[in-house]
XYZ file of C-alpha atoms in Angstrom:
374
model
C -54.205 4.169 -59.777
C -56.189 1.228 -61.302
C -59.566 0.484 -62.077
C -62.313 2.641 -59.973
C -59.122 4.892 -58.346
C -59.989 8.542 -57.911
C -58.608 11.035 -60.552
C -58.696 15.099 -59.552
C -61.444 16.947 -61.023
C -60.965 18.240 -64.522
C -58.752 15.317 -65.879
C -60.478 14.446 -69.125
C -57.677 12.372 -71.516
C -58.371 12.769 -75.061
C -56.976 10.347 -77.748
C -56.572 11.049 -81.480
C -56.705 7.975 -83.775
C -57.978 4.888 -83.319
C -55.368 2.030 -84.482
C -53.067 0.231 -82.289
C -51.822 2.625 -80.511
C -54.973 4.747 -79.858
C -57.115 1.716 -79.076
C -54.358 0.063 -76.824
C -54.239 3.963 -74.989
C -58.118 3.865 -74.607
C -58.190 0.269 -73.133
C -55.300 1.081 -70.795
C -56.773 4.746 -69.701
C -60.615 2.589 -68.848
C -58.804 -0.086 -67.260
C -57.159 3.060 -64.981
C -60.817 4.458 -64.675
C -59.770 8.007 -66.014
C -62.825 9.666 -68.381
C -61.526 9.468 -71.766
C -62.878 10.291 -75.297
C -61.658 8.128 -78.211
C -61.801 10.151 -81.645
C -61.175 8.247 -84.724
C -63.061 8.612 -88.612
C -64.415 5.203 -88.859
C -66.649 3.547 -86.419
C -64.432 0.636 -86.076
C -60.876 -0.643 -85.385
C -59.353 -1.612 -88.523
C -56.719 -4.672 -87.736
C -55.120 -3.667 -90.759
C -52.333 -6.254 -89.744
C -54.676 -8.188 -91.768
C -56.095 -6.370 -94.550
C -53.807 -7.230 -97.199
C -55.224 -10.934 -96.474
C -58.764 -9.040 -96.654
C -57.991 -8.017 -100.274
C -57.542 -11.471 -101.833
C -59.859 -13.798 -99.394
C -63.728 -13.721 -99.762
C -65.754 -12.821 -96.762
C -62.143 -12.007 -94.551
C -62.766 -8.546 -94.232
C -65.327 -8.639 -91.871
C -63.116 -10.456 -89.401
C -60.733 -7.305 -89.671
C -62.782 -4.356 -88.350
C -64.240 -4.222 -84.265
C -66.810 -1.783 -83.707
C -65.500 0.830 -81.396
C -68.441 1.684 -79.440
C -69.103 -1.560 -78.455
C -65.885 -1.998 -76.661
C -66.095 2.266 -75.775
C -69.332 2.981 -75.362
C -70.146 7.055 -75.497
C -66.093 7.414 -75.101
C -65.722 6.551 -78.414
C -66.530 10.063 -81.318
C -66.521 9.333 -85.110
C -64.783 12.206 -86.564
C -62.671 13.807 -88.537
C -59.553 15.767 -86.104
C -58.784 19.153 -88.182
C -56.818 20.808 -85.427
C -55.833 21.161 -82.224
C -55.933 24.396 -80.218
C -53.360 24.150 -77.151
C -54.198 27.232 -75.573
C -57.527 26.417 -74.770
C -56.989 22.388 -74.630
C -59.475 21.229 -76.823
C -59.441 19.002 -80.111
C -61.388 20.314 -83.187
C -63.518 18.406 -85.284
C -64.657 18.867 -88.969
C -67.745 20.319 -88.795
C -66.936 22.522 -85.779
C -67.570 20.477 -82.852
C -64.667 20.772 -80.277
C -63.368 18.553 -77.504
C -62.024 19.503 -74.087
C -58.797 17.563 -72.855
C -56.344 18.162 -70.064
C -53.909 15.758 -71.733
C -53.954 14.369 -74.929
C -52.414 11.551 -76.549
C -51.544 11.628 -80.527
C -51.981 8.740 -82.473
C -52.258 9.706 -86.031
C -50.618 6.758 -87.252
C -49.299 6.563 -91.147
C -51.215 7.220 -94.165
C -50.747 5.224 -97.539
C -52.631 3.959 -100.254
C -55.620 0.951 -100.256
C -55.688 -1.432 -99.534
C -52.373 -1.481 -97.227
C -54.136 1.773 -95.129
C -57.938 2.579 -95.362
C -57.688 5.892 -93.721
C -61.255 7.664 -94.606
C -64.457 8.676 -92.908
C -66.384 5.030 -92.987
C -68.886 3.190 -91.429
C -67.984 -0.665 -90.419
C -70.291 -1.690 -93.319
C -68.698 0.376 -95.921
C -65.499 -0.173 -95.388
C -65.813 -3.931 -95.132
C -67.284 -3.041 -98.659
C -64.453 -1.766 -100.039
C -62.140 -4.625 -99.326
C -64.824 -6.838 -100.832
C -64.926 -5.155 -104.043
C -61.026 -5.431 -104.111
C -61.137 -8.913 -104.119
C -63.677 -8.848 -106.452
C -61.496 -6.901 -108.851
C -58.722 -9.328 -107.878
C -60.318 -12.494 -108.982
C -61.080 -10.609 -112.216
C -57.755 -10.293 -112.581
C -55.486 -12.931 -114.812
C -52.495 -10.829 -113.696
C -51.318 -8.838 -111.220
C -48.866 -5.830 -110.937
C -47.666 -5.049 -107.388
C -45.880 -1.513 -107.454
C -43.337 -1.474 -104.083
C -41.084 -3.832 -102.620
C -40.858 -3.135 -99.133
C -43.005 -5.093 -96.550
C -46.373 -4.240 -97.513
C -45.314 -4.930 -101.149
C -43.851 -8.541 -100.216
C -46.680 -9.456 -98.094
C -49.303 -8.339 -100.968
C -47.787 -10.247 -103.396
C -47.361 -13.557 -101.301
C -51.099 -12.858 -100.107
C -52.109 -13.149 -103.723
C -49.967 -15.873 -105.153
C -50.782 -18.142 -102.386
C -54.857 -17.381 -102.731
C -54.338 -17.628 -106.492
C -51.560 -19.573 -107.373
C -52.461 -19.452 -111.489
C -52.657 -16.034 -111.683
C -49.781 -14.539 -112.959
C -48.067 -11.797 -109.841
C -45.118 -9.050 -110.874
C -43.416 -7.100 -107.959
C -41.813 -3.835 -108.931
C -39.204 -2.178 -106.797
C -37.018 0.835 -107.814
C -34.537 -1.237 -104.991
C -32.695 -4.451 -105.176
C -32.857 -5.575 -101.905
C -36.323 -6.463 -100.703
C -38.538 -5.672 -97.455
C -37.819 -3.185 -94.590
C -33.866 -2.145 -94.555
C -33.504 -2.157 -91.076
C -34.291 -6.173 -91.262
C -31.297 -8.487 -91.143
C -30.213 -8.843 -94.921
C -30.738 -13.135 -94.424
C -34.262 -12.268 -93.752
C -34.917 -9.762 -96.459
C -33.083 -12.468 -98.881
C -35.608 -15.402 -97.515
C -38.488 -13.037 -98.446
C -37.256 -12.752 -101.668
C -36.678 -16.966 -102.119
C -40.310 -17.233 -100.628
C -41.469 -15.118 -103.065
C -39.493 -16.790 -105.893
C -40.587 -20.487 -105.046
C -44.289 -19.211 -104.881
C -44.011 -18.232 -108.640
C -43.971 -14.635 -107.775
C -42.019 -12.582 -110.982
C -39.440 -10.284 -109.679
C -38.413 -6.892 -111.139
C -36.016 -5.145 -109.183
C -33.705 -2.315 -109.447
C -37.171 -0.757 -111.795
C -39.326 2.127 -110.807
C -42.808 2.599 -112.802
C -42.606 5.811 -114.737
C -46.074 5.953 -115.456
C -47.735 5.223 -112.253
C -49.757 8.603 -112.115
C -51.511 7.898 -115.562
C -52.973 3.861 -114.203
C -56.140 3.284 -112.473
C -55.110 1.536 -109.415
C -57.289 -1.180 -107.602
C -59.378 -1.753 -110.683
C -59.378 -4.610 -113.178
C -58.965 -3.576 -116.649
C -57.392 -6.085 -118.946
C -53.587 -5.536 -120.216
C -52.987 -1.952 -119.290
C -49.485 -1.032 -120.292
C -46.817 -0.321 -117.398
C -43.361 1.268 -118.145
C -40.751 1.478 -116.200
C -37.507 3.974 -115.694
C -35.432 1.505 -117.407
C -37.135 1.071 -120.882
C -39.202 -1.862 -119.804
C -42.610 -2.206 -120.642
C -45.281 -4.398 -118.745
C -48.890 -5.654 -119.193
C -51.419 -6.110 -116.713
C -55.089 -6.697 -115.554
C -54.916 -5.172 -112.150
C -52.411 -3.113 -110.286
C -51.803 -2.415 -106.760
C -49.463 -0.062 -105.242
C -47.207 -0.644 -102.128
C -45.455 2.894 -102.130
C -45.714 6.130 -100.466
C -46.385 5.386 -97.070
C -45.990 8.513 -95.047
C -47.162 10.177 -91.692
C -50.655 10.886 -90.992
C -50.164 14.878 -89.578
C -53.083 16.437 -90.830
C -54.764 16.626 -87.448
C -52.158 18.757 -85.780
C -49.413 19.450 -88.483
C -50.690 23.770 -88.586
C -51.180 23.608 -84.720
C -48.023 22.442 -83.446
C -45.485 23.222 -86.160
C -42.688 23.907 -84.310
C -42.917 20.261 -82.648
C -42.572 18.926 -86.374
C -39.841 16.362 -87.697
C -38.794 16.686 -91.281
C -41.351 14.165 -92.022
C -44.183 15.219 -90.300
C -43.736 12.999 -87.169
C -43.589 14.862 -83.631
C -40.481 15.482 -81.730
C -40.758 13.646 -78.189
C -38.466 13.027 -74.901
C -38.026 9.941 -73.228
C -41.485 10.348 -71.730
C -42.913 10.591 -75.225
C -44.062 14.147 -74.193
C -44.503 16.336 -77.214
C -42.039 19.151 -77.162
C -42.843 21.986 -75.444
C -45.946 20.670 -73.560
C -46.023 18.301 -70.730
C -49.384 16.811 -71.430
C -49.679 15.899 -74.781
C -48.015 12.687 -75.710
C -47.507 11.499 -79.451
C -47.739 7.408 -79.839
C -46.818 4.940 -82.607
C -45.900 6.301 -86.455
C -46.551 10.076 -85.426
C -44.203 9.964 -82.790
C -40.348 10.387 -83.935
C -38.612 7.919 -82.572
C -35.785 6.159 -84.834
C -37.565 2.241 -85.149
C -39.791 0.481 -87.715
C -43.372 1.718 -87.460
C -45.184 -1.508 -86.407
C -48.195 -2.023 -84.382
C -46.382 -3.283 -81.425
C -44.473 -0.830 -80.875
C -47.674 1.652 -80.569
C -48.581 -0.704 -78.203
C -45.280 -0.213 -76.282
C -46.065 3.655 -76.704
C -49.304 3.684 -75.546
C -48.598 1.687 -71.459
C -45.531 4.400 -71.690
C -47.981 7.640 -72.291
C -50.874 6.043 -70.137
C -48.462 5.684 -67.167
C -46.610 8.988 -67.466
C -50.132 10.526 -67.174
C -51.101 8.731 -64.110
C -47.806 9.336 -62.921
C -48.037 12.973 -63.161
C -51.347 13.159 -61.631
C -49.830 11.019 -58.328
C -46.304 13.092 -58.448
C -44.392 9.814 -59.802
C -41.025 9.965 -61.822
C -42.240 9.299 -65.205
C -41.316 6.530 -67.056
C -38.910 6.653 -70.029
C -39.143 4.378 -73.539
C -36.623 3.028 -74.760
C -36.074 1.578 -78.562
C -34.298 -2.588 -78.199
C -33.330 -4.883 -81.420
C -35.653 -5.371 -84.373
C -38.577 -7.916 -83.480
C -40.323 -8.163 -86.836
C -42.175 -10.638 -88.944
C -43.815 -10.566 -91.981
C -46.837 -12.863 -93.563
C -46.163 -14.260 -96.942
C -49.421 -16.161 -97.129
C -51.303 -18.250 -94.218
C -48.761 -20.936 -94.904
C -45.493 -19.130 -94.539
C -43.465 -15.994 -93.351
C -39.794 -14.760 -92.216
C -38.801 -12.690 -89.623
C -36.700 -11.851 -86.772
C -37.327 -11.639 -82.601
C -34.966 -9.571 -80.877
C -32.585 -9.626 -83.883
C -32.086 -13.365 -84.618
C -33.466 -14.581 -87.418
C -36.692 -17.000 -86.835
C -37.477 -20.562 -88.948
C -39.922 -20.236 -91.149
C -42.601 -22.071 -89.331
C -41.965 -20.142 -86.558
C -43.447 -16.965 -87.994
C -45.957 -18.847 -89.914
C -47.389 -20.571 -86.565
C -47.099 -17.117 -84.593
C -47.992 -14.683 -87.172
C -49.079 -16.072 -91.093
C -51.952 -18.185 -90.122
C -54.227 -16.111 -88.289
C -52.572 -12.817 -88.305
C -53.197 -12.088 -84.774
C -56.827 -10.935 -84.830
C -57.585 -12.969 -81.913
C -55.707 -10.599 -80.312
C -57.179 -7.637 -81.235
C -61.098 -9.411 -80.828
C -59.843 -10.115 -77.598
C -58.512 -6.777 -76.529
C -61.634 -5.196 -78.072
C -64.018 -7.953 -75.075
C -65.909 -9.021 -78.012
C -66.734 -12.179 -80.170
C -64.779 -12.588 -83.693
C -67.393 -13.522 -85.942
C -66.809 -17.155 -87.776
C -66.410 -17.127 -91.441
């Protein structure tokens, strides 16, 4: 069933969420000739792989948002999904609008603090402005404290120190090992070595104890930060890279029987949500034991769209299989660490493969739009 192929009457696929998985699903639906609607809170796709660099590099944010309508036309609707009526097969939007579906692909992703995540009803212009404002705050600060040493925190600290080597950058992490636990130990150790080489100060095994009282992302000179071990730090700017969670608000009430403990949706091997042959979960909101990455969301999308087509044609459904971990950490445009299919990669390979341009070209090419020149 390729582009232009006839489809049964009444087939309309709704894709909730315009992140990497949602956009990949929409692109494949468009190619196959499906009637579909893509829904997202923003009016532009956010290439959030580059969000951290957009937080520190002037003018960079404009390259990380790509307008949906220019690619998908009337098949895109901006809005916040507040519920799913599976009996009537309707997606419910804030404000009362409803969109009918024959098949539903949920790609709601994960949520967390800005700047790593930007999940808000926003225009292209206002989204870019939010990152440009943070660049201003970073530039105004003499010292920056990054809370959280998972992959996002590691990349954030590296981006700041690379762009502004004269600034004091401290990374506080509650554990002694950095980055994602799914990574090889030698890759995690290498991430630590890169940060130290760049001059990032590390405070490991400490948790910030007064985080709820701290104002994030705003430059205020010499703010006092306490840790649970009794240490006292001062910093002009505090950025949080902790607290990532599944973004389940669109479906949690209506699909409560299908939820895993973390809010993700339980799925079978075909990525169908438990109990529903016509509802699929893709990306971070699918309860699959693997790192939450754009690459995996795009693989999920291919399986979900293929299975919608296969079900309509009476063909056997495709299964999704997890593989060895591939993960690359961009530690500024000049360095990076990672592994491919379980094997550690040389830093120069990560720099060329991801760090240098953060794969922005791939999203602009996929959306069939021209990337603006900085």
